[in-house]
mmCIF file of C-alpha atoms in Angstrom:
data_model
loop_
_atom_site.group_PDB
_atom_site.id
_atom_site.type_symbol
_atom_site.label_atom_id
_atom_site.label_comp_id
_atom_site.label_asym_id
_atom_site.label_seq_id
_atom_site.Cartn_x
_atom_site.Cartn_y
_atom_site.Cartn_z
ATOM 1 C CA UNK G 1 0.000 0.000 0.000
ATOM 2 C CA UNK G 2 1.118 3.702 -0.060
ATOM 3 C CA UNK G 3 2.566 5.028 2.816
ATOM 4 C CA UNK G 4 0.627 7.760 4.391
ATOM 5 C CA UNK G 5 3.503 9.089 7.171
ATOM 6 C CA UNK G 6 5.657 12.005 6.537
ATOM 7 C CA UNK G 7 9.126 10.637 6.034
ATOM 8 C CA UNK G 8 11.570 11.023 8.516
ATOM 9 C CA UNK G 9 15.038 12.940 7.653
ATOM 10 C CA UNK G 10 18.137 12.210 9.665
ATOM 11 C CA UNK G 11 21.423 14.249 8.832
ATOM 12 C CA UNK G 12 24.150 11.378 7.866
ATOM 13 C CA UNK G 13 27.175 14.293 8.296
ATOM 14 C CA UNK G 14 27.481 17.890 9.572
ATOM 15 C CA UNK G 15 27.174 18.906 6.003
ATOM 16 C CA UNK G 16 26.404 16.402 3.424
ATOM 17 C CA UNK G 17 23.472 13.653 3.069
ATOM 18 C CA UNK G 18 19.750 12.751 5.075
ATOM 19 C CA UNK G 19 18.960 9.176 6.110
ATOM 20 C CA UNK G 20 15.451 8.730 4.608
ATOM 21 C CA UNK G 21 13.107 6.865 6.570
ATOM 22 C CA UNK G 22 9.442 5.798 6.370
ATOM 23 C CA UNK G 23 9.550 4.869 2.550
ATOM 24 C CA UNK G 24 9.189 1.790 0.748
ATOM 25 C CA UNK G 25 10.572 2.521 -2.655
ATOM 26 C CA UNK G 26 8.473 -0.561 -4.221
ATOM 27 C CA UNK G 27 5.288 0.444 -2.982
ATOM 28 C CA UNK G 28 3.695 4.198 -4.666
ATOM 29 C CA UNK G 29 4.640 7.124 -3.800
ATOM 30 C CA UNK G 30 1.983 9.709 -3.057
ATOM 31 C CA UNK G 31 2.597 13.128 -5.224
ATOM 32 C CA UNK G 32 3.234 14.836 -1.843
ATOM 33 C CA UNK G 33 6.007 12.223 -1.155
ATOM 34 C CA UNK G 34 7.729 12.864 -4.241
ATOM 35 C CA UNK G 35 7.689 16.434 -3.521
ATOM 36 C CA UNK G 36 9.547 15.942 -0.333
ATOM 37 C CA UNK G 37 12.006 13.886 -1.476
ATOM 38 C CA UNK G 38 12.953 16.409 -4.301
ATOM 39 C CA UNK G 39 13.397 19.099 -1.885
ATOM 40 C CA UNK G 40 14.837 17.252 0.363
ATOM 41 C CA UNK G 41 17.456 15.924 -2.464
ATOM 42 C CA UNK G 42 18.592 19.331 -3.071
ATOM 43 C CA UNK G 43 18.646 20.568 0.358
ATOM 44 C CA UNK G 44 20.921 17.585 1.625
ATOM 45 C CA UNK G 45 22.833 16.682 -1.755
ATOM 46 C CA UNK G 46 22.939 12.752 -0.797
ATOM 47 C CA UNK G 47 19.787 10.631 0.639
ATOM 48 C CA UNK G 48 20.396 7.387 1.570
ATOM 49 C CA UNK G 49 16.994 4.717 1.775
ATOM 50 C CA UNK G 50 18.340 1.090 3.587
ATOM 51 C CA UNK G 51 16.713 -1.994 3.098
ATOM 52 C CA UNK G 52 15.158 -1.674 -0.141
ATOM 53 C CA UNK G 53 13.827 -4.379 -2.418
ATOM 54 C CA UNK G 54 13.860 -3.211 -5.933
ATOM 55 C CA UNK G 55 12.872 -5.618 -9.041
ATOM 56 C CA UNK G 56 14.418 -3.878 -11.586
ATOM 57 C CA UNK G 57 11.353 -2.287 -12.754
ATOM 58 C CA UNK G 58 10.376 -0.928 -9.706
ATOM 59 C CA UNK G 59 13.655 0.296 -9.633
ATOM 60 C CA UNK G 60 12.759 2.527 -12.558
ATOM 61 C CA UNK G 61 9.411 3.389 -10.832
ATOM 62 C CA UNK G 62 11.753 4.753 -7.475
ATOM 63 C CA UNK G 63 14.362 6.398 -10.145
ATOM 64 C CA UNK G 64 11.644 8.653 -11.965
ATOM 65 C CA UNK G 65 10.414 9.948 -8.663
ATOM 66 C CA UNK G 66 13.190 12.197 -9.180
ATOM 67 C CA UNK G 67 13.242 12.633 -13.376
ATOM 68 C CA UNK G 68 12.837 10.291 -16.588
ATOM 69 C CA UNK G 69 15.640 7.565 -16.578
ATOM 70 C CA UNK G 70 18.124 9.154 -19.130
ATOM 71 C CA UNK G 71 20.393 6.315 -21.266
ATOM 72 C CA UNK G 72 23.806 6.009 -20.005
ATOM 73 C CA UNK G 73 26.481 5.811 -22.553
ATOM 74 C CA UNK G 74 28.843 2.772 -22.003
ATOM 75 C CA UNK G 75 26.464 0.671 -24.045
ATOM 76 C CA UNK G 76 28.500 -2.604 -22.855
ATOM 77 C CA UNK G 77 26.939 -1.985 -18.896
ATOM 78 C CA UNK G 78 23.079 -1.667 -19.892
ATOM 79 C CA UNK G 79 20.490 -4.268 -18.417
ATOM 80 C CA UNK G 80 19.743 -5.938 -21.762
ATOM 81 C CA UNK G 81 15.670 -5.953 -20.845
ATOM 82 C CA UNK G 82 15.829 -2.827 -18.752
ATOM 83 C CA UNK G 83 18.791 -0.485 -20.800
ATOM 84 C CA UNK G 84 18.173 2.432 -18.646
ATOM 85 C CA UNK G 85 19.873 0.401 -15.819
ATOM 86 C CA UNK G 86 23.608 0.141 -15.720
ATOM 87 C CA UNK G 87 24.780 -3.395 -14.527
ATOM 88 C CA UNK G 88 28.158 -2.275 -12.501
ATOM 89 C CA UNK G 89 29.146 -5.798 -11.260
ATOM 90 C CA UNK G 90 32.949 -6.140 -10.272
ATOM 91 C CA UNK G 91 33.385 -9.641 -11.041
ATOM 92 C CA UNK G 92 32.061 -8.131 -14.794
ATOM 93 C CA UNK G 93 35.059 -5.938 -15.270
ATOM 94 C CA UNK G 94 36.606 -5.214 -18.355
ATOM 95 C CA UNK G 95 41.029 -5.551 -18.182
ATOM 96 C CA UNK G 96 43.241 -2.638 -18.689
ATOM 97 C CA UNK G 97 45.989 -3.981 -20.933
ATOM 98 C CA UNK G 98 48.215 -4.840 -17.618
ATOM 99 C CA UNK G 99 45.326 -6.884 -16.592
ATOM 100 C CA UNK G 100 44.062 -4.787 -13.720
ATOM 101 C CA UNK G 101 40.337 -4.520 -13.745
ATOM 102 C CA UNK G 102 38.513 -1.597 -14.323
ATOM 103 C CA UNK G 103 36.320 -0.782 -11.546
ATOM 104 C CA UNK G 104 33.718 2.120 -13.064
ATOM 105 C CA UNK G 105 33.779 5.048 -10.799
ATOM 106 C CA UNK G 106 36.697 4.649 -9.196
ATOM 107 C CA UNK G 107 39.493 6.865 -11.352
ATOM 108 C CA UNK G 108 38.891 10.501 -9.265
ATOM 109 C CA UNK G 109 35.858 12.578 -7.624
ATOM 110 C CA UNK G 110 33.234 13.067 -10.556
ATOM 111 C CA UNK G 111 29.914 13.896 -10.964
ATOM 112 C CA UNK G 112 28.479 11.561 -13.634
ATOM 113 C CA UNK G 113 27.623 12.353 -17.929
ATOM 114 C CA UNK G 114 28.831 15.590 -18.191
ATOM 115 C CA UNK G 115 29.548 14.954 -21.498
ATOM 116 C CA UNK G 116 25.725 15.554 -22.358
ATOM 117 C CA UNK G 117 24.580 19.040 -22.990
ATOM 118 C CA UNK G 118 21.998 18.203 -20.183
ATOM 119 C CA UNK G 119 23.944 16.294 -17.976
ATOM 120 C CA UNK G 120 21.770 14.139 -15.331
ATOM 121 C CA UNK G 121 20.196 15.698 -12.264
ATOM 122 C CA UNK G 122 20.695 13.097 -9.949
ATOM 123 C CA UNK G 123 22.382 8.895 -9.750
ATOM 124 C CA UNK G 124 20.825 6.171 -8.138
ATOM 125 C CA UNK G 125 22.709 3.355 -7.035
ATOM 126 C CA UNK G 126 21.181 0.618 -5.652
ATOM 127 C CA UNK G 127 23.609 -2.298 -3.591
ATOM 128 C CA UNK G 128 22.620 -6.195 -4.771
ATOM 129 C CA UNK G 129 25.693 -7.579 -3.007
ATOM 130 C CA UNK G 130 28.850 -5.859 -1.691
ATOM 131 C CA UNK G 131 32.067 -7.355 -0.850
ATOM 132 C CA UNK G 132 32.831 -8.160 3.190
ATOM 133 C CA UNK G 133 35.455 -5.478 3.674
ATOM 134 C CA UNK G 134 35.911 -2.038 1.095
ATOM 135 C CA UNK G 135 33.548 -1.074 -1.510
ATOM 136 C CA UNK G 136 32.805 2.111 -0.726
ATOM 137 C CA UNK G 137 31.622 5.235 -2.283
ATOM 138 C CA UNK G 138 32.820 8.788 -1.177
ATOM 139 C CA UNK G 139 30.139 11.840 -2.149
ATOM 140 C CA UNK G 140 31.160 15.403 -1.509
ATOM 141 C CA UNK G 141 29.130 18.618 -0.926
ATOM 142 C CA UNK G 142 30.572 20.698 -3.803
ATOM 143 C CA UNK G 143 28.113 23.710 -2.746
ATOM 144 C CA UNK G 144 29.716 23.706 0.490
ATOM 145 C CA UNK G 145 33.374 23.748 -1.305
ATOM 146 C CA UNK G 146 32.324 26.548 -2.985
ATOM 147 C CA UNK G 147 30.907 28.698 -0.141
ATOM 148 C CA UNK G 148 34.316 27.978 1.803
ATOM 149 C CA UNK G 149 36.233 29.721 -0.953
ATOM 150 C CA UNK G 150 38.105 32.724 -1.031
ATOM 151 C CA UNK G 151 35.348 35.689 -2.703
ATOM 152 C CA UNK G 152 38.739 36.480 -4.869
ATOM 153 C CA UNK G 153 38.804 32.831 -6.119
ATOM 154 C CA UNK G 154 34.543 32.411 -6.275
ATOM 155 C CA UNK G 155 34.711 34.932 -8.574
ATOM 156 C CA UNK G 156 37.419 34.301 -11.265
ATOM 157 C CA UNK G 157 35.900 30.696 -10.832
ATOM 158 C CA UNK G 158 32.819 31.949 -12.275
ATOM 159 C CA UNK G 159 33.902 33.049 -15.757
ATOM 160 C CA UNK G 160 35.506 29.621 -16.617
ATOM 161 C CA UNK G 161 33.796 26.736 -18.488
ATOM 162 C CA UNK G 162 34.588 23.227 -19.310
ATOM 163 C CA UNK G 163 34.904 21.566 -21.793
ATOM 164 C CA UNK G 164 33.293 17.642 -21.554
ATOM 165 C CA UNK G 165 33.790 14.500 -23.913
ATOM 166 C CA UNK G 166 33.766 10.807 -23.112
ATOM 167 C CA UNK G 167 36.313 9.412 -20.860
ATOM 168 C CA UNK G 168 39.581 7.870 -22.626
ATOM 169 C CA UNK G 169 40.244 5.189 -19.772
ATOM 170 C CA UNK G 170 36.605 3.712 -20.242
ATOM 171 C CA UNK G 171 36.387 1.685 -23.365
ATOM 172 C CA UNK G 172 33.936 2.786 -25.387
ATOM 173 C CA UNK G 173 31.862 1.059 -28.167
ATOM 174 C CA UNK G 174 32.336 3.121 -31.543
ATOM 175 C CA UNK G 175 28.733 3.626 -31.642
ATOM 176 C CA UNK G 176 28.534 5.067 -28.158
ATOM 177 C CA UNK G 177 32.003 7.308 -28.804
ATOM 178 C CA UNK G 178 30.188 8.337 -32.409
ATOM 179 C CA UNK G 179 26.954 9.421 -30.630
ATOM 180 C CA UNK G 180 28.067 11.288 -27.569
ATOM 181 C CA UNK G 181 31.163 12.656 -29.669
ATOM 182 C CA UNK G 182 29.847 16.019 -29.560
ATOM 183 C CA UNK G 183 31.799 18.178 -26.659
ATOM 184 C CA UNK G 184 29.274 20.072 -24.126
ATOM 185 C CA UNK G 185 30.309 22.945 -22.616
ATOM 186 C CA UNK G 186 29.373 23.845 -18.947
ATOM 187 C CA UNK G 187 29.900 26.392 -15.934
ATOM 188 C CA UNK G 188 33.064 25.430 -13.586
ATOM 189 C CA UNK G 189 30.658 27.411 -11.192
ATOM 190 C CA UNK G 190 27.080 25.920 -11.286
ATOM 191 C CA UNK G 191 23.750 27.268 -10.507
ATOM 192 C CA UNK G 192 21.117 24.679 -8.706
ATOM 193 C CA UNK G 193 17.952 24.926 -10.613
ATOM 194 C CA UNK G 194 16.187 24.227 -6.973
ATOM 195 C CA UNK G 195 17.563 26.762 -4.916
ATOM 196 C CA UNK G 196 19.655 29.539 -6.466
ATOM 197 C CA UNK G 197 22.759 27.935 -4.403
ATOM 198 C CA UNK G 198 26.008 27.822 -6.192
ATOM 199 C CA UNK G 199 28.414 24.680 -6.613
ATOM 200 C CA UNK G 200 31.641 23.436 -7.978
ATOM 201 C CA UNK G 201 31.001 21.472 -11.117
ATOM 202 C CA UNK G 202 33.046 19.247 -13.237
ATOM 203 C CA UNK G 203 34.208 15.891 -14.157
ATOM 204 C CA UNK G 204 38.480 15.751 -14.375
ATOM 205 C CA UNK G 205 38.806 13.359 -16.670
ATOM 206 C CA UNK G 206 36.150 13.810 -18.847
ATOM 207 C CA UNK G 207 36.787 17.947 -18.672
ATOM 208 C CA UNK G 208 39.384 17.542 -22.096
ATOM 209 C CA UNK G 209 40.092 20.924 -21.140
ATOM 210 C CA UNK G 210 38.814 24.353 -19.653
ATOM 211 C CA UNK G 211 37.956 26.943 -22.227
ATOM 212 C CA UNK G 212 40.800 28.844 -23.235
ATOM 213 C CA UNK G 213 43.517 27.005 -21.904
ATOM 214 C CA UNK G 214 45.873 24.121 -22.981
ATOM 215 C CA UNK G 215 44.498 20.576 -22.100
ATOM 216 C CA UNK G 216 47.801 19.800 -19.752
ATOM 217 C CA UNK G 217 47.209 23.225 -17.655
ATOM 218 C CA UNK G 218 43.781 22.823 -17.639
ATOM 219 C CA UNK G 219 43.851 18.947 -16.028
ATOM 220 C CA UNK G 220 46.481 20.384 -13.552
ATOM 221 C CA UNK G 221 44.147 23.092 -12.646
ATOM 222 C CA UNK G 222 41.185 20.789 -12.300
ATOM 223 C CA UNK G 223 43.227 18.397 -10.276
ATOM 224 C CA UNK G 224 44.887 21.512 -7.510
ATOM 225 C CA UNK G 225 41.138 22.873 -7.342
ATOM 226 C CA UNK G 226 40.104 19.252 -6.159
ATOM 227 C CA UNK G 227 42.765 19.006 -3.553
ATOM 228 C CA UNK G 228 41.900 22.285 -2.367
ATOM 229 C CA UNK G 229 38.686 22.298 -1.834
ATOM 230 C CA UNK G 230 38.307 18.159 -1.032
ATOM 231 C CA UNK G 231 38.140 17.978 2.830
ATOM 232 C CA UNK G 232 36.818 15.592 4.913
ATOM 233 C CA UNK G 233 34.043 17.940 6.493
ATOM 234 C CA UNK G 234 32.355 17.742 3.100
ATOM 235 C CA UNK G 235 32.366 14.178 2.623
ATOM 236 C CA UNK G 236 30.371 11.088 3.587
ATOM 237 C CA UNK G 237 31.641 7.692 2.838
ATOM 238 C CA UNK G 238 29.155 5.072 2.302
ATOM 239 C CA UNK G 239 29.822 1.635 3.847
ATOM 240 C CA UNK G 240 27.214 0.016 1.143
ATOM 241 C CA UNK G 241 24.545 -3.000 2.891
ATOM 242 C CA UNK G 242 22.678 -5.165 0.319
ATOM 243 C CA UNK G 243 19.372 -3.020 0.065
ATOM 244 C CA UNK G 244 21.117 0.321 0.080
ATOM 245 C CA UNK G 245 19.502 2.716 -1.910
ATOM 246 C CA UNK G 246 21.333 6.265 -2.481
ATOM 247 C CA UNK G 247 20.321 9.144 -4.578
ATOM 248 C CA UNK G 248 22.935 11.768 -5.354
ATOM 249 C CA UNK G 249 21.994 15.160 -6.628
ATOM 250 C CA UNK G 250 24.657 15.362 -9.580
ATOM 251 C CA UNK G 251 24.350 19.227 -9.569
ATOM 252 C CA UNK G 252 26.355 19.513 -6.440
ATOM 253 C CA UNK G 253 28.248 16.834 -5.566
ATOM 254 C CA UNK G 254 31.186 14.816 -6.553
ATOM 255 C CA UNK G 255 31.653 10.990 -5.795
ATOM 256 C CA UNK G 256 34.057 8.468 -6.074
ATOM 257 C CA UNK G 257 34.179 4.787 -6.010
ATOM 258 C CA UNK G 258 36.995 3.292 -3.728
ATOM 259 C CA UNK G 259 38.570 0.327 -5.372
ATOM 260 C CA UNK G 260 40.030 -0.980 -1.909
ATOM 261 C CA UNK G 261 38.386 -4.937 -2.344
ATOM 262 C CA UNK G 262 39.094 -7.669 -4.290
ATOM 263 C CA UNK G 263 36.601 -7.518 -7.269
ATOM 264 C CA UNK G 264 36.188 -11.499 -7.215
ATOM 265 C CA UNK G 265 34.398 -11.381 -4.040
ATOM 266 C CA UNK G 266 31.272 -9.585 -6.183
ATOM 267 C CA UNK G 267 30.441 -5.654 -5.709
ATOM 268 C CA UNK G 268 27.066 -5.620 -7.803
ATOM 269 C CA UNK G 269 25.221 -2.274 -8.080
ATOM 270 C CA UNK G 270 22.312 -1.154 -10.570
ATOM 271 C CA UNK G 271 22.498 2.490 -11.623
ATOM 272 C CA UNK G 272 20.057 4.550 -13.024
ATOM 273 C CA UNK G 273 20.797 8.052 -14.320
ATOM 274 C CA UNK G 274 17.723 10.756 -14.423
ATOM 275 C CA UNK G 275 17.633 13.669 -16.524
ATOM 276 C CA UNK G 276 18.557 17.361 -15.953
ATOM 277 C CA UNK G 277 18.588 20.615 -16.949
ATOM 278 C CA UNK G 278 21.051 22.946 -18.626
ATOM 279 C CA UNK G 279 23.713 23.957 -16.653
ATOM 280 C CA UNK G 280 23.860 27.645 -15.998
#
């Protein structure tokens, strides 16, 4: 049945994510419900639902509570019946050349597709089966980097843009590279489309460069910014349980994936990406 009961928010860090309790995710959510959740999504940047049991339709139901599944574009990790959902399954992974696996996520802090022109609003990832030790995934409160800047450094930040194209340590499918070949341009500094609040937004690796300046400079410059403004007051690190649900608002936070575990013991996580707006 639907669940009548205001959910219940509880602050996961001083500055970064809401434990969301009170909501079955496979049952349907009232219009009010969804409401909440939004706002409370862009007031908290991470929320965080335990002990979910999501077919992976219902998954999609949960997922567009927040904005119409958008396709992601590593063709090779799509749920063959459900290709909105990304399969991200560690004993999956494709080699590097030196044999090491490639565990998606894990290269450096990102926030995910902003090779898209409208890059997604928010990622859900929801944890089948995690490995006993390691496995986790770091998000960080890029509106609260921001606001701890220098007012020198906020504004010279805000005239830059980057410059976004599909990652080169990912192999790509020809298709996928020919279809999201197009580079998208957005704000280093990024509006929320919520709240008016300002945040730190880009993607190092898939940033080719920042416009104006030499792709070398411009990765060093993305990469000093990050260890700037990376602290752990704006992070929460999530120790993943099977039944794990999180939602990340993409337009202002980074995450990581930590590749601390052995990838034959299983991570297995279904992602769906939902659609978003323009940067601006």
């Amino acid at each position: 049945g639907t669940s009548t009961a205001t959910p219940a928010l509880t602050p996961l860090t001083g500055t970064i994510g809401a434990l969301v309790e009170g909501v079955d995710l496979s049952s349907p959510i009232k219009r009010q419900t969804e409401q909440f959740l939004n706002d409370a999504l862009a007031a908290h940047v991470v929320l965080l639902f335990r002990n979910q049991t999501l077919r992976p339709d219902r998954l999609l139901k949960a997922a567009s509570i927040f904005g119409p599944p958008m396709e992601q574009h590593y063709s090779q990790y799509r749920m063959p019946e459900f290709p909105t959902i990304g399969v991200l399954s560690s004993r999956d992974a494709e080699l590097r050349p030196d044999g090491r696996p490639i565990l998606l996520g894990t290269e450096s802090w990102h926030t995910d597709h902003t090779n898209h022109a409208r890059p997604p609003k928010a990622t859900i990832l929801y944890a089948l089966s995690v490995p006993p030790r390691g496995g986790d995934t770091s998000f960080a409160n890029m509106r609260e980097a921001y606001a701890r800047l220098p007012d020198d450094q906020k504004s010279s930040l805000g005239y830059l843009r980057t410059v976004n194209t599909l990652d080169t340590h990912v192999p790509a499918r020809n298709a996928d590279r020919k279809k999201y070949a197009t580079p998208a341009i957005h704000p280093l500094v990024r509006t929320h489309p919520d709240n008016g609040t300002k945040a730190l937004y880009f993607h190092p690796t898939k940033a080719k460069r920042i416009d104006g300046l030499p792709t070398t400079d411009s990765r060093e410059f993305l990469e000093r910014l990050l260890d700037q403004v990376i602290e752990p007051e704006i992070v929460y690190r999530h120790n993943w349980q099977p039944g794990d649900v999180i939602i990340c608002d993409n337009r202002a936070a980074l995450h990581q994936a930590h590749a601390d575990y052995d990838p034959a013991e299983g991570r297995l996580l279904h992602r769906v990406i939902v659609e978003g707006d323009v940067p601006i």
